């Protein structure tokens, strides 16, 4: 396995060796963390969060709710068509991936699958 070490990214030396979790170049003393797997695959960027119809959502977007949503601790539901301004994309609980404030309900997390970008 050690004969497949990548060359030094700084000076292209092929005499790199492993030191713990790091790779080390003996020629320029550069130390770096080896990329896991295919470097092209490792850099797949930020994950995309899409709304109910497949639009990519971004922080600050305004969305509307596409179905009635029961709210824990509230007698009323969030109605279809409720506009939610300034959403924030988060890695929330379960598959809740939108952090927002709904007028009349306050701050909460929603699933991107129940909203549509305006
Ligand atoms: Zn080097």
Coordinates of C-alpha atoms and ligand atoms in Angstrom, one line a residue:
X1 CA 0.0 0.0 0.0
X2 CA 2.8 2.4 0.8
X3 CA 4.1 2.3 -2.7
X4 CA 1.1 4.2 -4.0
X5 CA 1.7 7.4 -2.0
X6 CA 1.0 10.5 -4.0
X7 CA 3.8 12.8 -4.9
X8 CA 4.4 16.0 -2.9
X9 CA 1.9 18.7 -3.9
X10 CA 4.6 21.3 -3.2
X11 CA 7.6 20.0 -5.1
X12 CA 6.4 16.9 -6.8
X13 CA 8.9 14.7 -5.0
X14 CA 8.0 11.1 -5.2
X15 CA 9.9 10.2 -2.0
X16 CA 6.9 11.0 0.3
X17 CA 6.3 8.8 3.3
X18 CA 3.6 8.4 5.9
X19 CA 3.9 9.8 9.4
X20 CA 0.8 8.9 11.3
X21 CA -2.2 10.4 9.5
X22 CA 0.1 12.7 7.5
X23 CA 2.2 12.4 4.5
X24 CA 5.6 14.0 4.6
X25 CA 8.0 15.1 1.9
X26 CA 11.6 14.7 2.8
X27 CA 12.8 17.1 0.2
X28 CA 10.8 20.3 1.1
X29 CA 9.6 19.2 4.5
X30 CA 6.0 19.7 3.4
X31 CA 3.4 17.8 5.5
X32 CA -0.2 17.3 4.4
X33 CA -3.3 15.1 5.0
X34 CA -3.8 12.7 2.2
X35 CA -7.1 13.1 0.4
X36 CA -9.5 10.2 0.9
X37 CA -10.4 8.3 -2.2
X38 CA -10.5 10.1 -5.5
X39 CA -9.7 13.8 -5.1
X40 CA -12.3 14.7 -7.7
X41 CA -15.0 12.9 -5.7
X42 CA -13.8 14.4 -2.4
X43 CA -14.5 17.9 -3.5
X44 CA -18.2 17.6 -4.3
X45 CA -18.8 20.9 -2.6
X46 CA -21.7 22.0 -0.4
X47 CA -24.7 19.8 -0.4
X48 CA -27.7 21.0 -2.4
X49 CA -31.0 21.4 -0.7
X50 CA -34.0 21.4 -3.0
X51 CA -37.6 22.4 -2.5
X52 CA -40.7 20.4 -3.3
X53 CA -40.4 20.9 -7.0
X54 CA -36.6 20.6 -7.3
X55 CA -35.4 24.3 -7.1
X56 CA -32.1 24.7 -5.3
X57 CA -32.6 26.7 -2.1
X58 CA -30.2 29.2 -0.7
X59 CA -29.8 31.1 2.5
X60 CA -32.1 34.2 2.4
X61 CA -34.6 32.7 0.0
X62 CA -38.3 33.3 0.4
X63 CA -40.5 30.2 0.2
X64 CA -44.1 29.3 0.5
X65 CA -45.4 26.3 2.4
X66 CA -47.0 23.7 0.0
X67 CA -49.0 21.8 2.5
X68 CA -50.7 22.3 5.9
X69 CA -48.1 21.7 8.6
X70 CA -49.1 20.8 12.1
X71 CA -47.1 22.7 14.7
X72 CA -46.2 21.0 18.0
X73 CA -47.7 22.9 20.8
X74 CA -49.9 25.1 18.6
X75 CA -53.6 24.7 18.0
X76 CA -53.3 26.1 14.5
X77 CA -51.4 24.7 11.6
X78 CA -49.2 26.5 9.2
X79 CA -51.4 26.9 6.1
X80 CA -50.6 26.1 2.5
X81 CA -49.3 29.2 0.9
X82 CA -47.8 30.7 4.0
X83 CA -44.8 32.8 3.0
X84 CA -41.6 32.3 4.9
X85 CA -38.9 34.9 4.4
X86 CA -35.2 34.7 4.9
X87 CA -34.7 31.0 5.3
X88 CA -31.5 29.6 6.5
X89 CA -30.2 26.2 5.4
X90 CA -29.1 24.0 8.2
X91 CA -28.3 20.4 9.0
X92 CA -31.3 20.1 11.3
X93 CA -32.9 17.4 13.4
X94 CA -34.1 14.5 11.3
X95 CA -34.5 15.7 7.7
X96 CA -35.3 19.2 8.7
X97 CA -33.0 21.3 6.7
X98 CA -34.5 24.8 6.8
X99 CA -34.3 27.1 9.8
X100 CA -36.7 30.0 9.6
X101 CA -39.2 32.2 11.4
X102 CA -42.9 31.8 10.5
X103 CA -45.1 34.8 11.0
X104 CA -47.4 34.0 13.9
X105 CA -45.5 30.9 14.9
X106 CA -42.0 32.0 15.6
X107 CA -38.7 30.3 14.8
X108 CA -38.8 26.7 13.7
X109 CA -37.2 24.1 11.4
X110 CA -39.0 22.9 8.3
X111 CA -38.3 20.2 5.7
X112 CA -37.3 21.5 2.3
X113 CA -39.8 19.0 0.8
X114 CA -42.7 21.0 2.1
X115 CA -41.8 24.4 0.7
X116 CA -41.5 26.0 -2.7
X117 CA -39.2 28.8 -3.7
X118 CA -41.0 32.0 -4.6
Ligands
LIG1 ZN1 8.0 18.4 -1.3

